[in-house]
Short mmCIF file of C-alpha atoms in Angstrom, two decimals:
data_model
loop_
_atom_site.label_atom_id
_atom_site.label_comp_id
_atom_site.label_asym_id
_atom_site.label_seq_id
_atom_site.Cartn_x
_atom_site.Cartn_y
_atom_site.Cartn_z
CA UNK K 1 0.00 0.00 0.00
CA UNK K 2 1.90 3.66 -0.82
CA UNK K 3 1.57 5.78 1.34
CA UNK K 4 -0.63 8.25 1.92
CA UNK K 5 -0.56 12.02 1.37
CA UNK K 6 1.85 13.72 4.41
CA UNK K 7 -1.19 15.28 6.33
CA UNK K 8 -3.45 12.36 6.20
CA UNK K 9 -0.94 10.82 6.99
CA UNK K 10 -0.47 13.08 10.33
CA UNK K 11 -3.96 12.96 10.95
CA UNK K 12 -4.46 9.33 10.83
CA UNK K 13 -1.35 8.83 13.24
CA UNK K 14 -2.99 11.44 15.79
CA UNK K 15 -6.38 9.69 15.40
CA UNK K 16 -4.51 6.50 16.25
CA UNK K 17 -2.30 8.17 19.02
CA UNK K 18 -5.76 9.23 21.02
CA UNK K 19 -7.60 5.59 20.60
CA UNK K 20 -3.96 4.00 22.12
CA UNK K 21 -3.94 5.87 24.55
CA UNK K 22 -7.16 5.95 26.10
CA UNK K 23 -7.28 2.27 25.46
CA UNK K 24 -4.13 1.86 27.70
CA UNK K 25 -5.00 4.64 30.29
CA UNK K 26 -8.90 4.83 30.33
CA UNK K 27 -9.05 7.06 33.05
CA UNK K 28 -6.77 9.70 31.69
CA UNK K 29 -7.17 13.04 33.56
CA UNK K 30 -6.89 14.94 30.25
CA UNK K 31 -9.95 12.89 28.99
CA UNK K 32 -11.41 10.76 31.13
CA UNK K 33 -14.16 8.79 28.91
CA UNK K 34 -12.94 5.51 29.22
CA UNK K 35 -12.25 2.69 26.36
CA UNK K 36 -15.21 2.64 24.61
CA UNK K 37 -15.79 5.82 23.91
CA UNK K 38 -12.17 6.70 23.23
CA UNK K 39 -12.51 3.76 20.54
CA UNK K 40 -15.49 5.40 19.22
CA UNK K 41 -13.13 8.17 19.16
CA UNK K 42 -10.62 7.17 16.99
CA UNK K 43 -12.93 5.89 14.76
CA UNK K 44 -14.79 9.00 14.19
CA UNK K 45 -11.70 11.29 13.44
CA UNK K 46 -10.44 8.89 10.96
CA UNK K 47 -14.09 9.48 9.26
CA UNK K 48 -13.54 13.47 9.68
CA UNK K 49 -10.04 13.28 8.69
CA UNK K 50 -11.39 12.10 5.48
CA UNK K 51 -8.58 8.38 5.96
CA UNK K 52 -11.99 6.56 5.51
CA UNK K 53 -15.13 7.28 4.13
CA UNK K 54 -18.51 6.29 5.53
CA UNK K 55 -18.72 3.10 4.03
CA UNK K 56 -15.63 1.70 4.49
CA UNK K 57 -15.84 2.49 7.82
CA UNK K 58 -18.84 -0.10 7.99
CA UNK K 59 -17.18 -1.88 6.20
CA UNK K 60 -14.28 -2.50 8.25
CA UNK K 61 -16.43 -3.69 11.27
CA UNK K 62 -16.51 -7.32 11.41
CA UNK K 63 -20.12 -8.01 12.33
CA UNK K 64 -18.79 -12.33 12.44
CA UNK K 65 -16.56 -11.62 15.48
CA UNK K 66 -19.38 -9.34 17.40
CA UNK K 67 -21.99 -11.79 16.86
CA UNK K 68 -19.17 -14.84 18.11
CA UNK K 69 -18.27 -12.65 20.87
CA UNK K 70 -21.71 -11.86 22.13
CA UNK K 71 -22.77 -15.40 21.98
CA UNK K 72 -19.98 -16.34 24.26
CA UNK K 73 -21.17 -14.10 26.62
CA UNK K 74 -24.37 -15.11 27.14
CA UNK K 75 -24.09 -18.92 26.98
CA UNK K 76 -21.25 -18.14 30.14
CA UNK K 77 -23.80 -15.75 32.09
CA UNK K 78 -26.18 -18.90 31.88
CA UNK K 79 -23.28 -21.89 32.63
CA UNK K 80 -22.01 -19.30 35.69
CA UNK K 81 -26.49 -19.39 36.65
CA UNK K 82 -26.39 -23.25 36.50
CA UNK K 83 -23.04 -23.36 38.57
CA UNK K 84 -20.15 -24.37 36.18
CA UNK K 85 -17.95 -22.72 38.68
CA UNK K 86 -19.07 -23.30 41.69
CA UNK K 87 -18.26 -27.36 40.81
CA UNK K 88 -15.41 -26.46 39.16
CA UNK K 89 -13.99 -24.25 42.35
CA UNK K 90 -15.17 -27.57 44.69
CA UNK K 91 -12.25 -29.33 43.02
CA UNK K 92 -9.83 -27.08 44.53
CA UNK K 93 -10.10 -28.28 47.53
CA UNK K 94 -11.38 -32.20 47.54
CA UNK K 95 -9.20 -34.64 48.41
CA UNK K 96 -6.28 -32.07 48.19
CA UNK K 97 -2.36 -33.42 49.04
CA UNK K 98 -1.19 -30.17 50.48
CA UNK K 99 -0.49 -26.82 48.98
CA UNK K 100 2.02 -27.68 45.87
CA UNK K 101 -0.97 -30.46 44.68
CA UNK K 102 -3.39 -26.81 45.53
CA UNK K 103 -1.45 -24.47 43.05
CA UNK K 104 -1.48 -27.56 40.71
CA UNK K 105 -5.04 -27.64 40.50
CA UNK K 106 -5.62 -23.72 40.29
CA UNK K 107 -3.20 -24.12 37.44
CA UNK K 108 -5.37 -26.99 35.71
CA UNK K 109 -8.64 -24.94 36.55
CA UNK K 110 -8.10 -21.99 35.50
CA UNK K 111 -7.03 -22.89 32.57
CA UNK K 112 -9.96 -25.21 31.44
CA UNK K 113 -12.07 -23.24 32.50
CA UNK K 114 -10.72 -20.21 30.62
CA UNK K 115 -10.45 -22.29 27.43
CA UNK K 116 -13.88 -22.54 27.63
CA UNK K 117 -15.85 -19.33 29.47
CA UNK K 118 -12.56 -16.98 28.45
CA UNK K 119 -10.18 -16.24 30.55
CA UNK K 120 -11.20 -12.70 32.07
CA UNK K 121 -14.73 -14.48 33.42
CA UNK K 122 -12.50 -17.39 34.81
CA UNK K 123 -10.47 -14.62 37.20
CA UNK K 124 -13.33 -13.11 37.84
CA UNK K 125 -15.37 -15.82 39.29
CA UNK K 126 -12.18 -17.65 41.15
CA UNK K 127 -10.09 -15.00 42.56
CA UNK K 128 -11.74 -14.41 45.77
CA UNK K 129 -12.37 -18.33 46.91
CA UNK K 130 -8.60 -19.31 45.87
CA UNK K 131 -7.87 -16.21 48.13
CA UNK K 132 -9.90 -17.89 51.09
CA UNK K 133 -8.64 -20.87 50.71
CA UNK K 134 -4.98 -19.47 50.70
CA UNK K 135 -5.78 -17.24 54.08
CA UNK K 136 -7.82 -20.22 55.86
CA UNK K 137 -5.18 -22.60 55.54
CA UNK K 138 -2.03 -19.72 56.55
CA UNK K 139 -0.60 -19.83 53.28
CA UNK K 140 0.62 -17.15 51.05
CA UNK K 141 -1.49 -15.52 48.60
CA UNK K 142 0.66 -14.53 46.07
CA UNK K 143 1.89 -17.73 44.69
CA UNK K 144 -1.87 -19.04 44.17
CA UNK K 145 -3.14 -15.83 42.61
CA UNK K 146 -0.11 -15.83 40.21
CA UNK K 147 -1.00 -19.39 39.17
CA UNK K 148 -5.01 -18.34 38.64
CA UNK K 149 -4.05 -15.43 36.70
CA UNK K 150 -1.00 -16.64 34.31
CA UNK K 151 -3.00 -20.24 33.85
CA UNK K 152 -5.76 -18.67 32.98
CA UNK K 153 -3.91 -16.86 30.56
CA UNK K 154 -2.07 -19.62 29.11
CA UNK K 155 -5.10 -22.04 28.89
CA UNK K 156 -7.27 -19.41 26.93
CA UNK K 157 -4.68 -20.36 24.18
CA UNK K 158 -6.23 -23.79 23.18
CA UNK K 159 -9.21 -22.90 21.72
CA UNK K 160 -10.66 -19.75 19.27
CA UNK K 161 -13.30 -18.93 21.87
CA UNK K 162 -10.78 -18.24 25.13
CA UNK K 163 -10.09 -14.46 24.87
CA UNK K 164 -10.77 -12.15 21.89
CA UNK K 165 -7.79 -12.38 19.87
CA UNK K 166 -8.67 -15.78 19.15
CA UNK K 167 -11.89 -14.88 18.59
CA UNK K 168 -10.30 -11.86 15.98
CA UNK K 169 -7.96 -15.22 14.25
CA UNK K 170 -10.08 -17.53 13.89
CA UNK K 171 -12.70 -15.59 11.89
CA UNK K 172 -10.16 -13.83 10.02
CA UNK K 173 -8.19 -17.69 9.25
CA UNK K 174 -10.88 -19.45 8.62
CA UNK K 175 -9.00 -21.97 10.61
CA UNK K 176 -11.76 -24.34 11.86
CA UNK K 177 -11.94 -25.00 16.10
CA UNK K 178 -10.80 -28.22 15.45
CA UNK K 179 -7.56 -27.29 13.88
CA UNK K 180 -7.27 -24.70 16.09
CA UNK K 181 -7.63 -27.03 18.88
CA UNK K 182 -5.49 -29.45 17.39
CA UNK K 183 -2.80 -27.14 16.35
CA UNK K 184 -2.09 -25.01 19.89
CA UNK K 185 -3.43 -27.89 22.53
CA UNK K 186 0.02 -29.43 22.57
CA UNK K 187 2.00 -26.32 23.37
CA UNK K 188 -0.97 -24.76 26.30
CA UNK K 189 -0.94 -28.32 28.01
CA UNK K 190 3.56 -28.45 28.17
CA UNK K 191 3.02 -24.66 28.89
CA UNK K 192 0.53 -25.05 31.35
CA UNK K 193 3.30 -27.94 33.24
CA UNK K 194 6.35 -25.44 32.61
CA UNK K 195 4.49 -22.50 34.44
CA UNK K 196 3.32 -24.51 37.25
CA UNK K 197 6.81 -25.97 38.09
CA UNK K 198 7.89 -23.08 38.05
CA UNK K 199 5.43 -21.68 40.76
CA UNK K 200 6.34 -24.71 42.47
CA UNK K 201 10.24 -24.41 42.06
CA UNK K 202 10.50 -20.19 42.85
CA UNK K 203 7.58 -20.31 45.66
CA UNK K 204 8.21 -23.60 47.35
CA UNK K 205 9.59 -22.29 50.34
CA UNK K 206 6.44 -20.54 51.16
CA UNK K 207 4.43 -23.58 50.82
CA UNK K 208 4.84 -25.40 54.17
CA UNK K 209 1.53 -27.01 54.35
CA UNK K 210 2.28 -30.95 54.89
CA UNK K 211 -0.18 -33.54 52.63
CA UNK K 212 -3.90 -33.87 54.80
CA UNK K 213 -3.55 -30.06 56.00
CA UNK K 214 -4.99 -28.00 53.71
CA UNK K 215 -8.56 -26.47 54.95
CA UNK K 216 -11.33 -28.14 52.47
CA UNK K 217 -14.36 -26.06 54.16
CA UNK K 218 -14.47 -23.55 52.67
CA UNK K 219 -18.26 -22.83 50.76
CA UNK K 220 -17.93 -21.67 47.71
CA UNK K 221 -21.44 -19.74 47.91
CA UNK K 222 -20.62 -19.37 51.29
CA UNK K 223 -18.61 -17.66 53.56
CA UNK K 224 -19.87 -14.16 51.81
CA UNK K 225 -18.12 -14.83 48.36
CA UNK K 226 -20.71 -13.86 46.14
CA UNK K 227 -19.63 -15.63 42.85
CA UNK K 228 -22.92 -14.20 40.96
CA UNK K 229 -20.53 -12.45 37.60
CA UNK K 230 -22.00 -10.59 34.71
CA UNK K 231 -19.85 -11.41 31.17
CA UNK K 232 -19.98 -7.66 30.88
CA UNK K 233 -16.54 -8.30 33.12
CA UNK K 234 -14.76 -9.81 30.02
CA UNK K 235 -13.25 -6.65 28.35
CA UNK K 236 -10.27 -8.19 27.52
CA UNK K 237 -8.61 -5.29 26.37
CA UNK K 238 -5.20 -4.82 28.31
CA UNK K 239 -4.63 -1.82 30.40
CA UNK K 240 -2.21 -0.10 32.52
CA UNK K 241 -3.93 1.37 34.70
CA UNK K 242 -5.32 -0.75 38.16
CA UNK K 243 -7.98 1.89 38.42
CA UNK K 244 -9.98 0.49 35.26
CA UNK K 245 -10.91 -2.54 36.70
CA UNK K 246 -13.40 -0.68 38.65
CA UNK K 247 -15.04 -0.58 35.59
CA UNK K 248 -15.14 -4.53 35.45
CA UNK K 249 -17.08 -4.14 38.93
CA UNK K 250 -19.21 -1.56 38.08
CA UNK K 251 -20.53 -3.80 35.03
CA UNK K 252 -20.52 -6.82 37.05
CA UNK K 253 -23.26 -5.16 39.70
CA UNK K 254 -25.59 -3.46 37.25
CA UNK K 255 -27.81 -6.46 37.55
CA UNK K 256 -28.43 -7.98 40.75
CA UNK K 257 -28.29 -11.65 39.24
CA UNK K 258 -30.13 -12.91 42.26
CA UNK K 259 -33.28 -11.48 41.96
CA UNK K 260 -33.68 -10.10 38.19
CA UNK K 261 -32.82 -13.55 36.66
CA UNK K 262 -34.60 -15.44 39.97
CA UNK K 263 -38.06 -13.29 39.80
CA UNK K 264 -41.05 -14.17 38.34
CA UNK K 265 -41.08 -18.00 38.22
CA UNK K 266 -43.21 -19.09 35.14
CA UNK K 267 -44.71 -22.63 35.26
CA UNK K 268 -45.58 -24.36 32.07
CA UNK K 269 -46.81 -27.50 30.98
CA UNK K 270 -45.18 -29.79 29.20
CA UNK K 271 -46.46 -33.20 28.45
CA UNK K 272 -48.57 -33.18 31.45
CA UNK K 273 -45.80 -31.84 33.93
CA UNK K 274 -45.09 -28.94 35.72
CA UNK K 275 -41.47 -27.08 35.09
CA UNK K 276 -40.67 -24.18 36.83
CA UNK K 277 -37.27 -22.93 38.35
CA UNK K 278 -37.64 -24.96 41.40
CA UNK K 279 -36.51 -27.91 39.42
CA UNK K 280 -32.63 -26.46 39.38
CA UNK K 281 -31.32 -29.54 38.54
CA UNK K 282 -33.42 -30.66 35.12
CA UNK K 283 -32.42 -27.24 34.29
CA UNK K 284 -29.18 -27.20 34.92
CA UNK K 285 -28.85 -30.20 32.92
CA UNK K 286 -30.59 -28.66 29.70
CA UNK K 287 -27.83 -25.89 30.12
CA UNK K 288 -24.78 -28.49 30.28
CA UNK K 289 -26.28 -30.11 27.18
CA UNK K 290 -26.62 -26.92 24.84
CA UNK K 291 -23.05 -26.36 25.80
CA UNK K 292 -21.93 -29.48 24.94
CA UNK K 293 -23.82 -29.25 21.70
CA UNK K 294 -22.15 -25.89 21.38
CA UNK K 295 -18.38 -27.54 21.69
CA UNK K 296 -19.43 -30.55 19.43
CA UNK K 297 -20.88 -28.71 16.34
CA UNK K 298 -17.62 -26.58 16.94
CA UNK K 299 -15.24 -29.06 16.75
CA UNK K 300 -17.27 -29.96 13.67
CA UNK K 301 -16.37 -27.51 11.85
CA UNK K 302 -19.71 -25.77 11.73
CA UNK K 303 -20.06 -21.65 11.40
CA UNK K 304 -18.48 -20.36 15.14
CA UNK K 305 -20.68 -17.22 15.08
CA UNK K 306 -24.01 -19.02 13.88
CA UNK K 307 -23.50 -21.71 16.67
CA UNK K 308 -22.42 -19.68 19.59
CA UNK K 309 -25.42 -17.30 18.80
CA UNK K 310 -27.69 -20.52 18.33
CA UNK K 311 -26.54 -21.91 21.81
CA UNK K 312 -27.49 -18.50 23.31
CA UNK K 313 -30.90 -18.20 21.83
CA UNK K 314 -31.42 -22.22 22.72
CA UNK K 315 -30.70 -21.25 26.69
CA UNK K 316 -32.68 -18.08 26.60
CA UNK K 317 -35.55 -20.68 25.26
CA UNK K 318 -35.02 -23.20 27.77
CA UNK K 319 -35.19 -20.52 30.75
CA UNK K 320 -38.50 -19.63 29.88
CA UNK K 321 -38.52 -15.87 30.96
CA UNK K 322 -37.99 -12.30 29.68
CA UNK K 323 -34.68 -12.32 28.70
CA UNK K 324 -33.72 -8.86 29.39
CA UNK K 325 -32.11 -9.20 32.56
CA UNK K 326 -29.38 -12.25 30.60
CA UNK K 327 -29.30 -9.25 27.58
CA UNK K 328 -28.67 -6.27 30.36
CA UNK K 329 -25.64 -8.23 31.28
CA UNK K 330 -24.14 -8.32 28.00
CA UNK K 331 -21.33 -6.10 27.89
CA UNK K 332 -22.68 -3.67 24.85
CA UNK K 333 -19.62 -1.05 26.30
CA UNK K 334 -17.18 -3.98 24.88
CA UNK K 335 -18.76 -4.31 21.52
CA UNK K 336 -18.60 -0.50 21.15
CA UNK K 337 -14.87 -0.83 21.40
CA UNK K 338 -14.48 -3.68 19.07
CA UNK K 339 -16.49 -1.41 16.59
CA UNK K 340 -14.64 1.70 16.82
CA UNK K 341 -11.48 -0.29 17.53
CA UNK K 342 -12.08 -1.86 13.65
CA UNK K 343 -12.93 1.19 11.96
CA UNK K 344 -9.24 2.77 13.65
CA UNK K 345 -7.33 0.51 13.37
CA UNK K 346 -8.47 -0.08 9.40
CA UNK K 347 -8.07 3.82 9.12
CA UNK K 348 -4.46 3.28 10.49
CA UNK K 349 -3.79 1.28 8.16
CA UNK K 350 -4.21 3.59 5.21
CA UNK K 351 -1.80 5.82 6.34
CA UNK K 352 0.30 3.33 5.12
CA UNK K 353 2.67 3.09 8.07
CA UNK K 354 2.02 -0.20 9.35
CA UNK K 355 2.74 -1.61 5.80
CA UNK K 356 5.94 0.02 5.67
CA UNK K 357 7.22 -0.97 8.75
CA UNK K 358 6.50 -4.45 7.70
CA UNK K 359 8.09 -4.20 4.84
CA UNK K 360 10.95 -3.40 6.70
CA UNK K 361 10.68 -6.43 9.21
CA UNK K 362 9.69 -8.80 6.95
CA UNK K 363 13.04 -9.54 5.25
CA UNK K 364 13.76 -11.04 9.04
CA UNK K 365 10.74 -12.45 10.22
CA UNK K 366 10.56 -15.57 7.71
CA UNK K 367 8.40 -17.84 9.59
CA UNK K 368 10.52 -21.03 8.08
CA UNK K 369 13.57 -20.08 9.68
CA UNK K 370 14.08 -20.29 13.06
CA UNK K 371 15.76 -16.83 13.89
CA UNK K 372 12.42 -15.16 11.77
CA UNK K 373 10.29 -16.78 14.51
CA UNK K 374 12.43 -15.53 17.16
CA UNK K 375 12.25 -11.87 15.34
CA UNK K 376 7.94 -12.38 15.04
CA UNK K 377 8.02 -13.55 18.56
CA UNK K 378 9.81 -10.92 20.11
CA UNK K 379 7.59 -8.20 18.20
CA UNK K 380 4.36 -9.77 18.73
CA UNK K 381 5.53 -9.66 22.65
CA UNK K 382 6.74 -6.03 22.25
CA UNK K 383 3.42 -4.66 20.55
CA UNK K 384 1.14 -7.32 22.88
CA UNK K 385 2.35 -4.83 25.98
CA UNK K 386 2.29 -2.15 24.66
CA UNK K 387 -0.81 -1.95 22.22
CA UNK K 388 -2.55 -4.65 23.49
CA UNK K 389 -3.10 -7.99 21.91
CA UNK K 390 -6.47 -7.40 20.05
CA UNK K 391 -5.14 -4.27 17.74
CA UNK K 392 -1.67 -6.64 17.34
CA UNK K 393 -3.36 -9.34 15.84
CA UNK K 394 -5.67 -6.78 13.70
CA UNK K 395 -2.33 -4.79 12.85
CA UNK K 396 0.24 -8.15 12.13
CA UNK K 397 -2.41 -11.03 11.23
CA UNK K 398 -2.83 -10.26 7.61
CA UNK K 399 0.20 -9.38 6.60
CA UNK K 400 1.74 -12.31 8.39
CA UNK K 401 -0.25 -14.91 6.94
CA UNK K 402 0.43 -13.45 3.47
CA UNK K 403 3.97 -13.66 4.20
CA UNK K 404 3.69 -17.24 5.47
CA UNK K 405 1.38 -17.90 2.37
CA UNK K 406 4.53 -17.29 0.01
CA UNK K 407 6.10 -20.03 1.25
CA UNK K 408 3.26 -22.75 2.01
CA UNK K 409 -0.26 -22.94 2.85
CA UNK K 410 0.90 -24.66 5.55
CA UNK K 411 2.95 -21.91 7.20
CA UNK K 412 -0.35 -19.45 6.40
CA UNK K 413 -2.10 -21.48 9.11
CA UNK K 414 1.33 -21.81 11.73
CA UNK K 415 1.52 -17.48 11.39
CA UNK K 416 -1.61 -17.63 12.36
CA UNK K 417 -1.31 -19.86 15.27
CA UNK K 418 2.34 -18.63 16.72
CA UNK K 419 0.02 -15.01 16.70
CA UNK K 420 -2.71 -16.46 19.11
CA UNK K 421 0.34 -18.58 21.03
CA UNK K 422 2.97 -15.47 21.65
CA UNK K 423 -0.16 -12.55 22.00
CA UNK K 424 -1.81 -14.11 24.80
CA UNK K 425 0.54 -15.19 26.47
CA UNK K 426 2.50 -11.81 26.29
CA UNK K 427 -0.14 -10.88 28.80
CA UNK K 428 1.62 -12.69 31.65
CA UNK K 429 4.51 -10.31 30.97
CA UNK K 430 3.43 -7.58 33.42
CA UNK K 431 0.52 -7.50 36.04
CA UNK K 432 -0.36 -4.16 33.54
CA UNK K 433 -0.53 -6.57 30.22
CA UNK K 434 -3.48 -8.43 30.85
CA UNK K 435 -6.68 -7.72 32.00
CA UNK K 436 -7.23 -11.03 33.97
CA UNK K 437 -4.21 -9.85 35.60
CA UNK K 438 -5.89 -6.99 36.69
CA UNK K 439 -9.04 -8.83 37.66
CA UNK K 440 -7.23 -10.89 39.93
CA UNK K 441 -5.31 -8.03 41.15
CA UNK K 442 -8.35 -5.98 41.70
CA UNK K 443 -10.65 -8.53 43.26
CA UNK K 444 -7.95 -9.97 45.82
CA UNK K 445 -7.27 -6.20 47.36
CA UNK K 446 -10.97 -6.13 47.71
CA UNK K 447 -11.86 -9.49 49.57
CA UNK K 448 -13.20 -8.14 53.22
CA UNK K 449 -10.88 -8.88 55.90
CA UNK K 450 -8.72 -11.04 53.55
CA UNK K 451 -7.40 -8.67 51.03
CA UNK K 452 -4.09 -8.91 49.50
CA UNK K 453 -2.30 -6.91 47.13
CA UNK K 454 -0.41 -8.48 44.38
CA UNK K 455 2.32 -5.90 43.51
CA UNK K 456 3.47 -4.87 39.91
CA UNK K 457 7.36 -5.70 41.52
CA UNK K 458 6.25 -9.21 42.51
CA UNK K 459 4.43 -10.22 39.70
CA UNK K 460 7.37 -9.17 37.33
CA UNK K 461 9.65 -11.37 39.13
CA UNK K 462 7.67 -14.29 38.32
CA UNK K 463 6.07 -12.91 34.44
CA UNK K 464 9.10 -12.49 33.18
CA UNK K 465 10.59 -15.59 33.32
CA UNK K 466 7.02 -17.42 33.07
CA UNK K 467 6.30 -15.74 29.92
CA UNK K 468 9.80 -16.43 28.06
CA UNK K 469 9.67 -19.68 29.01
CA UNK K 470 6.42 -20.73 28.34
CA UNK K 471 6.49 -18.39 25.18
CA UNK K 472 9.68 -20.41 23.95
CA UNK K 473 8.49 -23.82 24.53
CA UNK K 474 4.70 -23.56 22.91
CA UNK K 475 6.69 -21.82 19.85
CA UNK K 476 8.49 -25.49 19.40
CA UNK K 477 4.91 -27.26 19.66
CA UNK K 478 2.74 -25.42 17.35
CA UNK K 479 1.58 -27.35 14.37
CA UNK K 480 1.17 -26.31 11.41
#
């Protein structure tokens, strides 16, 4: 792509400048509007600045990954209703060998969970029972909230719908779930075993609870942990600022879950029998089928978007009730941002200067040699912290699949997967380079009576390493 004339050039560089940095620093004090609004932002002034017109701005909103993202969202806000987590957080705890087999299982947890609700909803629901547990049983916090957060992290890898990147490369690809699955399970699962060894080997000290210790009573409903989320926590769009998170908890209470989605209990007949919310568990079992269905037909190979939004409407069916309070917790803010986020980062584009710095690059980022995926690696991490990983992968997919498409169809797809290995996991970097970081972060300090803060200082100690390692060893895994 030439490049554009010098002062649209400017323009669409400032337009940029504004959405990156109230995407990094919401809260700004010289504009304070927050991310979705300062993606609308950018957006707009690349349509006043004359880089786009009207229609391709529509045009560069990807209405596939929207519809994908809110279906994920609402099929989680129903498996959270019919407990998914509370079983899942039960595990912690039963029959538990002591505190190294404990950060084991937050490790395996976290990250299943994640592969399948998305990481951000994972950390949100988890944080403050593997913080009780911790407390009750005189252990330290820190090594157990580093495992939630960086597991969560790396297990949102193995599948498209575990954090919004993936979401952004698979519909872009047209690499199916299973291939994706197929292609990036290898590397999460040795990933997954590298990080929590090394928990185990720079923490062990601190874990002095003999096997038959730990605690196992504490209630996961119980206690006062109020696990009730919204999905409009996931906004998966790394920040560096701890104060956004309140946003995440401002979302998450804007429905009381308890009594909008527990009110008005409709019985209806069906072949001669009453239903009605009192029967939890045929319910719950309706809700663990659909989701299952969902997984199957995705593995499949069938349309992501048109199932995930299927699944959705099939559990909005099945609960037999106005759906507006499920809708209300939708996060519409996070959709806003995809959609201005698109329309920028497509305008940013036509300046031209992300082509010619690729062109410059690309000479030493040959994704069949070893030191050009050392060279993508290293910029994917750079631009992953400092960008955030959702406008990476918008700015780098493309052209590095049509690199990796001169040389095979093959590599096309590995470009594609080394982007969703090395930008997700970037975000265990920093405590500022993911948002589950954050969440964890956030939630912890909060926890009455029990609140710990994970520092910046003693996260890096353990993100750096975690991330090069783990970063290095999934890049020898991925298939192509």
């Amino acid at each position: 792509m030439a490049m554009a004339a010098y002062v649209k050039l400017i323009l669409g560089s400032v337009a940029f400048s504004i959405f990156w940095v109230l995407a990094v620093f919401p809260t700004v004090p010289l504009l304070p509007i927050g991310r979705a609004a300062g993606s609308l932002l950018g957006g707009i002034l690349m349509v006043i600045f004359q880089i786009l017109t009207v229609d391709q701005a529509y045009q560069a909103i990807d209405l596939s990954i929207l519809v994908l993202l809110f279906g994920t969202m609402v099929v989680s806000g129903y498996l959270e209703r019919a407990d998914a987590f509370k079983y899942l957080g039960k595990l912690l705890t039963w029959k538990s060998k002591g505190a190294k087999d404990l950060i084991c299982r937050i490790c395996l947890i976290s990250a299943i969970s994640s592969a399948l609700f998305t990481n951000d909803t994972s950390c949100m629901v988890l944080t403050e029972f593997v913080l009780k547990i911790a407390r009750q049983n005189n252990l330290p916090p820190q090594p157990f909230l580093l495992a939630l957060a960086s597991s969560a992290n790396i297990g949102s890898t193995a599948t498209p719908i575990g954090n919004p990147q993936n979401l952004v490369i698979a519909t872009q690809s047209g690499v199916s779930f299973g291939e994706f699955l197929i292609g990036i399970l290898p590397a999460t699962v040795l990933g997954l075993l590298c990080n929590a060894l090394l928990l185990i080997f720079m923490y062990g000290d601190l874990l002095s609870v003999k096997k038959g210790q730990l605690d196992s009573t504490v209630a996961f409903n119980g206690d006062g942990v109020d696990h009730q989320f919204s999905p409009a926590t996931m906004s998966h769009v790394e920040t560096t600022n701890v104060d956004s998170v309140h946003h995440h908890e401002s979302l998450r209470n804007r429905v009381n879950s308890k009594q909008a989605m527990g009110a008005a209990e409709v019985p209806w007949s069906l072949n001669g029998a009453y239903w009605d919310h009192r029967n939890q568990k045929l319910w719950k079992s309706c809700v663990y089928i659909v989701v299952v269905g969902m997984l199957v037909s995705l593995l499949m190979g069938f349309n992501m978007p048109g199932t995930a939004i299927t699944a959705a409407l099939a559990l909005m069916i099945l609960d037999f009730k106005d759906a507006v309070p499920c809708l209300e917790k939708v996060s519409y803010s996070l959709l806003i941002f995809f959609c201005g986020m698109f329309v920028t980062v497509q305008g940013f584009n036509k300046t031209g200067i992300p082509s010619a710095l690729w062109e410059l690059m690309e000479p030493y980022a040959k994704i069949d040699e070893i030191s050009g995926i050392v060279v993508l690696a290293l910029v994917i991490l750079v631009l992953s912290n400092l960008v955030s990983n959702v406008p990476t992968v918008l700015l780098l997919g493309a052209r590095m699949a049509a690199s990796a498409a001169l040389i095979s169809t093959a590599y096309e797809k590995k470009a594609w997967l080394i982007l969703a290995w090395v930008s997700t996991v970037a975000g265990n970097l920093s405590l500022l380079g993911s948002a589950a970081n954050l969440i964890v972060c956030e939630q912890a300090s909060r926890v009455p009576d029990l609140g710990y803060t994970l520092t910046f200082w003693n996260h890096l100690k353990f993100g750096v390493p975690s991330t090069l390692l783990v970063t290095a060893i999934g890049l020898l895994l991925l298939k192509s």
